[in-house]
CSV table of C-alpha atoms in Angstrom, one decimal:
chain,number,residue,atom,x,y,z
A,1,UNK,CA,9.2,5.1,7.7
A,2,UNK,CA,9.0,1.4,9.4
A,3,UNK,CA,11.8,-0.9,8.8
A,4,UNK,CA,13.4,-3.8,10.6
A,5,UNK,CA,15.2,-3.5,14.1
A,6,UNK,CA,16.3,-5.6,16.4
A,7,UNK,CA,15.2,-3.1,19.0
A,8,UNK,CA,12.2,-1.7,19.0
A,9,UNK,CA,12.0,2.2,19.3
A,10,UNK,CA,12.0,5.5,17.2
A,11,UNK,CA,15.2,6.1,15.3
A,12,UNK,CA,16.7,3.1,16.3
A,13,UNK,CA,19.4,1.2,14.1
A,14,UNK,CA,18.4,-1.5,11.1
A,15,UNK,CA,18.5,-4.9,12.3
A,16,UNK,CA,22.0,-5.9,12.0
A,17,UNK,CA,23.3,-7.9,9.3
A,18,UNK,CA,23.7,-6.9,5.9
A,19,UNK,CA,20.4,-8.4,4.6
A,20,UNK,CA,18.9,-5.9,2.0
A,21,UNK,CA,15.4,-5.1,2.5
A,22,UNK,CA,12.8,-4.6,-0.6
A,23,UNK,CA,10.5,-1.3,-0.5
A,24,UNK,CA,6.9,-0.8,0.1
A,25,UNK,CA,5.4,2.3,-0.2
A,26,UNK,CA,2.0,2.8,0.9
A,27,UNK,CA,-0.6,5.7,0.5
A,28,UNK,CA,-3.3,6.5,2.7
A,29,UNK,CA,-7.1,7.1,2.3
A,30,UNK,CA,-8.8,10.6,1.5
A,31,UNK,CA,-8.1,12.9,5.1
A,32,UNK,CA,-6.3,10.2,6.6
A,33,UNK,CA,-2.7,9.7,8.6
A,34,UNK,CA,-0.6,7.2,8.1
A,35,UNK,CA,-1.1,6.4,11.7
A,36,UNK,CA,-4.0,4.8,10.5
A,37,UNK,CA,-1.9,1.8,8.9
A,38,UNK,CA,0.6,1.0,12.0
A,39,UNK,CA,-0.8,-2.3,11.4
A,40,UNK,CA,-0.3,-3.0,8.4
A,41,UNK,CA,3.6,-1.4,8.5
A,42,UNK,CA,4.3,-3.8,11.8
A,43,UNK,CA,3.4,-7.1,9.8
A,44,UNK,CA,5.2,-6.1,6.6
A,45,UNK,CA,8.3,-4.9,8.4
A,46,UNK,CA,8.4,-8.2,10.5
A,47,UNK,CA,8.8,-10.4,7.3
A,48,UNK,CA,11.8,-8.0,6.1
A,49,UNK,CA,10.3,-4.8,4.2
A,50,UNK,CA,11.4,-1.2,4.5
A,51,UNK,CA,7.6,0.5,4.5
A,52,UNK,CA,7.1,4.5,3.8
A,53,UNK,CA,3.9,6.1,4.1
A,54,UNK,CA,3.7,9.8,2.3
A,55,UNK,CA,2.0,12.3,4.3
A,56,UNK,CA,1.2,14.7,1.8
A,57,UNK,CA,-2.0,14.8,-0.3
A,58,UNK,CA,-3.9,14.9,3.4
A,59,UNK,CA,-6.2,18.0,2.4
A,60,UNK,CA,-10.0,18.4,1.4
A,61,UNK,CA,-9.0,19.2,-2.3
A,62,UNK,CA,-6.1,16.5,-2.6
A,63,UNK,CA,-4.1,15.8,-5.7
A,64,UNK,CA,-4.8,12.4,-7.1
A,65,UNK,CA,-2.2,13.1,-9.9
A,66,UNK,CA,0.5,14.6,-7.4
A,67,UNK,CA,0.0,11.6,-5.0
A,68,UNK,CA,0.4,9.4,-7.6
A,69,UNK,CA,4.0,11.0,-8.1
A,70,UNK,CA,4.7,11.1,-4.2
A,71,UNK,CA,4.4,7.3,-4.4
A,72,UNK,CA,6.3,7.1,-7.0
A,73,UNK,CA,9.4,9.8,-5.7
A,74,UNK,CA,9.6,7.3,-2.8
A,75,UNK,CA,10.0,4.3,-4.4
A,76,UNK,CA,13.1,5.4,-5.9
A,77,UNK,CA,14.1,8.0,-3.5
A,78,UNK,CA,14.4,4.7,-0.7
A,79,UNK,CA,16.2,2.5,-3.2
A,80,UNK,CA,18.6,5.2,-4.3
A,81,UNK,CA,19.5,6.0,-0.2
A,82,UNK,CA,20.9,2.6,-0.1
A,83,UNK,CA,23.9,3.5,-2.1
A,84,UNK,CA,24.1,6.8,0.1
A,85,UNK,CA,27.0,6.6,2.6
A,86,UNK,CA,25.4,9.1,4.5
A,87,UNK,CA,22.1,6.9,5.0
A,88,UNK,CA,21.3,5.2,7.6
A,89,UNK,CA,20.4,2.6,4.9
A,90,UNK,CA,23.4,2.7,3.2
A,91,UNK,CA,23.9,-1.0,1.6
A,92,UNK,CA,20.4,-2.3,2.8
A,93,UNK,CA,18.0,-1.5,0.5
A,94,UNK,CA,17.2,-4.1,-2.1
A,95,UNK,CA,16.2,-2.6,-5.8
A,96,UNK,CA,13.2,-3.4,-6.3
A,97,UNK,CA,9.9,-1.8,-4.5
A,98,UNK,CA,6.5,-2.4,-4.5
A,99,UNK,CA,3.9,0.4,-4.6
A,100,UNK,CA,0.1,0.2,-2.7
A,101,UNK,CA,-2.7,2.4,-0.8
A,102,UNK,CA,-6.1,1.7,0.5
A,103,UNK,CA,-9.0,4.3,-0.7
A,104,UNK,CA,-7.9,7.4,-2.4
A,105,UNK,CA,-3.9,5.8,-1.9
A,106,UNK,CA,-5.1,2.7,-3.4
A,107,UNK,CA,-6.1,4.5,-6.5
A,108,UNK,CA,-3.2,6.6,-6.9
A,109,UNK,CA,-1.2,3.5,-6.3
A,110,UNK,CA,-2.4,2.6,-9.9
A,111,UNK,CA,-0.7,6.6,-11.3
A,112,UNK,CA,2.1,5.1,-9.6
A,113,UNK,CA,2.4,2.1,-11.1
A,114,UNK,CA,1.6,3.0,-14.6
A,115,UNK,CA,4.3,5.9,-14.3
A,116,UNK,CA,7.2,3.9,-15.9
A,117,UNK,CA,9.4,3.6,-12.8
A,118,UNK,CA,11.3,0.6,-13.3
A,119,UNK,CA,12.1,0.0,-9.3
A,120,UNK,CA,8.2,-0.6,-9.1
A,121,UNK,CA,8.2,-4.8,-9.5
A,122,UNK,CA,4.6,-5.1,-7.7
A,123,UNK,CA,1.1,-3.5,-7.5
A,124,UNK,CA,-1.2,-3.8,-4.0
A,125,UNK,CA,-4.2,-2.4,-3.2
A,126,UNK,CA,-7.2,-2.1,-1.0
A,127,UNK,CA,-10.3,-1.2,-1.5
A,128,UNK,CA,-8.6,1.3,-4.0
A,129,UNK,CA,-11.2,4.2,-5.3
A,130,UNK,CA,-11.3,6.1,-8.9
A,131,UNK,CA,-9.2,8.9,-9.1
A,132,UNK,CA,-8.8,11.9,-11.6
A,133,UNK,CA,-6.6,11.0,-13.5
A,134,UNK,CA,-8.7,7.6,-13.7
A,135,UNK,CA,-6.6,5.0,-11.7
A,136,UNK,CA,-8.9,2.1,-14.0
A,137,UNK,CA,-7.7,3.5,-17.3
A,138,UNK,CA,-4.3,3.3,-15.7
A,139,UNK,CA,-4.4,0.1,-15.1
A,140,UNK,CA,-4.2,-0.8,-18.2
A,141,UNK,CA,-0.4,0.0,-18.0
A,142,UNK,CA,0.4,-2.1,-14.9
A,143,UNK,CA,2.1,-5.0,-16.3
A,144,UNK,CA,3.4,-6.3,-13.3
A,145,UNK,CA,2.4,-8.8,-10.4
A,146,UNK,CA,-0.8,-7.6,-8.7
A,147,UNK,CA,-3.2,-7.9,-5.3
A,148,UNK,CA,-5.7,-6.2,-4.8
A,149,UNK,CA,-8.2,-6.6,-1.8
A,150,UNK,CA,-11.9,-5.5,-1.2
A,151,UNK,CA,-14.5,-5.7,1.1
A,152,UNK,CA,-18.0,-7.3,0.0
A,153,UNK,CA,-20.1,-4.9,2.2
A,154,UNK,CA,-17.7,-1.8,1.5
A,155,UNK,CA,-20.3,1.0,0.3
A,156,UNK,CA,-17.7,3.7,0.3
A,157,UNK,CA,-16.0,2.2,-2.9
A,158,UNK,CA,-18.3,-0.7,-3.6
A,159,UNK,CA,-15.9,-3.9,-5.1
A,160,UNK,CA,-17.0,-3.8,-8.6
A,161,UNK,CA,-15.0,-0.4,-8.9
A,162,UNK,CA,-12.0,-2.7,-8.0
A,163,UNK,CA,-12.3,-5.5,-9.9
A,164,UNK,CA,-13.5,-3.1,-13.0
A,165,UNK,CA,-9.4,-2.6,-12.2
A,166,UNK,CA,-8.2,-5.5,-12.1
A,167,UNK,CA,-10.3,-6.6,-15.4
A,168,UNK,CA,-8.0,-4.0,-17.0
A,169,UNK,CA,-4.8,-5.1,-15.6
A,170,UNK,CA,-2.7,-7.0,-18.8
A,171,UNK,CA,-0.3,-9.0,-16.3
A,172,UNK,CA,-0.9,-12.4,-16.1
A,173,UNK,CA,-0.1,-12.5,-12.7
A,174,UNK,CA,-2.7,-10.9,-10.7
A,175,UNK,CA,-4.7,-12.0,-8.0
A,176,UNK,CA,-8.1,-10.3,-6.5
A,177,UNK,CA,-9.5,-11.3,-3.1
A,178,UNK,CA,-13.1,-9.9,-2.4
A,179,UNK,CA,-12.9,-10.3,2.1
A,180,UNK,CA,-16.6,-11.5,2.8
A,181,UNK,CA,-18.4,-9.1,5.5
A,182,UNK,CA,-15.4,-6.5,5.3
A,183,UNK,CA,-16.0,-3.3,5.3
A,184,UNK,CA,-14.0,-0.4,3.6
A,185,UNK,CA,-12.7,0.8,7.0
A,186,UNK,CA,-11.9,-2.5,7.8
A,187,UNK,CA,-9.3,-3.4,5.0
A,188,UNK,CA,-7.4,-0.5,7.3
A,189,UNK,CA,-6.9,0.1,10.7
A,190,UNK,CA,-11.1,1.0,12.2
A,191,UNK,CA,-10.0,5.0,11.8
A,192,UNK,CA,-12.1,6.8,13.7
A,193,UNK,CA,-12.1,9.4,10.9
A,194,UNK,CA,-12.9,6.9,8.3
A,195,UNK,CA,-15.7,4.8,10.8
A,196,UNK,CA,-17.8,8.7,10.7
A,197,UNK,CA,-17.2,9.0,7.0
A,198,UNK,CA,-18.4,5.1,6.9
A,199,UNK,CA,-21.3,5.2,9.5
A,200,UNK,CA,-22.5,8.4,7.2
A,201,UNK,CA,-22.4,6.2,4.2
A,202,UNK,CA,-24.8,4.0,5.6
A,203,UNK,CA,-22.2,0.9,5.9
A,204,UNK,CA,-22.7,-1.9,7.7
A,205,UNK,CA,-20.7,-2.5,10.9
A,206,UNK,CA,-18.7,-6.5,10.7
A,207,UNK,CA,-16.7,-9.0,12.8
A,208,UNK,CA,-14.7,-10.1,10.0
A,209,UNK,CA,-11.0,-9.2,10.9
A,210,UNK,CA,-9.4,-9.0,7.4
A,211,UNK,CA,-5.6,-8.5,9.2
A,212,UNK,CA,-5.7,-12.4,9.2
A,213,UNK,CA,-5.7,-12.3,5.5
A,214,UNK,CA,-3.1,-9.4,4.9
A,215,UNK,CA,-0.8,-11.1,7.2
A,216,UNK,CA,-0.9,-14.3,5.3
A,217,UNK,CA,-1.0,-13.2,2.2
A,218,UNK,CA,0.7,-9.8,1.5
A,219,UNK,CA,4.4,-10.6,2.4
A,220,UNK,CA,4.1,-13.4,-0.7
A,221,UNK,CA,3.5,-10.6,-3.2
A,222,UNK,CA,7.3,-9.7,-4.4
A,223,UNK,CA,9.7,-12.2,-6.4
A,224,UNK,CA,12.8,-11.9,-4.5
């Protein structure tokens, strides 16, 4: 869990003040730690988000449909801690969350989504891959804003599985940014465990930095 401080450190307090922070819930990529997003948690949390990453699912044989419901257990669990006295977010926690993954997380981000949960208000994803149950067929029931990012030379979870996604999406606000040169590892943190499972794949290696674009772009994506 990343939030904003004005110290940095491990289990220190929330920034002061009694600004309430909106969610983001993130899940990771097939065998992959949520170390692998520290990134991604720093820039969000610098423009005001609480961020949780699930560490379940991180087996050989993971549940796409469980994940799906971790996601979605956070969401509220995070928004409902903010009227718990006995939380260190007690009273900081804005109601509304948005739900997003890269890989296998960016998938089940869609079972999330599509689950009904009313504190979900907004959809990310990058470089999201099909799941069981289908994350594209779920799509279909996320009426509610939506990014979603790729990679043009991404050969793990090429971008026409994404945007065969985002076709299916019925909001009308939805965006869908295809990153020239990127590569599936890239839309994360350069793993080392998703480089091997990359360099097997036969991807190609890139310069293109795609933080640039998730720094500019992602903290945009709720309506508060």
């Amino acid at each position: 869990l990343y939030y904003p401080a004005n110290t940095a450190g491990t289990n220190v307090a929330i920034a002061a003040g009694s600004t309430q922070f909106p969610v983001v819930v993130f899940g990771h990529g097939f065998s992959l730690a949520a170390s692998a997003y520290v990134k991604l948690a720093d820039t969000l949390t610098r423009y005001g988000y609480i961020v949780a990453f699930p560490t379940t699912e991180t087996s050989l044989s993971p549940s796409h449909d469980n994940f799906g419901k971790d996601l979605s257990f956070l969401c509220t669990a995070l928004i409902q801690s903010g009227a718990n006295s006995s939380s260190f977010l007690y009273q900081r926690v804005a109601s509304k969350a948005a739900v997003g993954g890269h890989s296998m997380g960016g998938g089940c981000s869609f079972l999330a989504a599509a689950s009904g949960n009313s504190n979900i208000y907004a959809l990310f994803n990058m470089a999201a891959a099909e799941t069981t149950p289908s994350a594209t067929t779920a799509a279909s029931l996320v009426n509610m804003p939506t990014l979603i990012f790729s990679g043009s030379s991404d050969c793990i979870v090429p971008p026409a599985t994404q945007k065969a996604m985002y076709i299916n999406i019925p909001a009308t606000c939805k965006t869908f940014i295809n990153i020239s040169g990127a590569t599936h590892c890239q839309i994360a943190n350069n793993n080392g465990t998703c480089v091997f499972g990359q360099i097997t794949s036969g991807c190609n290696s890139s310069t293109i930095n795609p933080d640039i674009y998730l720094q500019k772009t992602l903290f945009f994506l709720l309506p508060f």
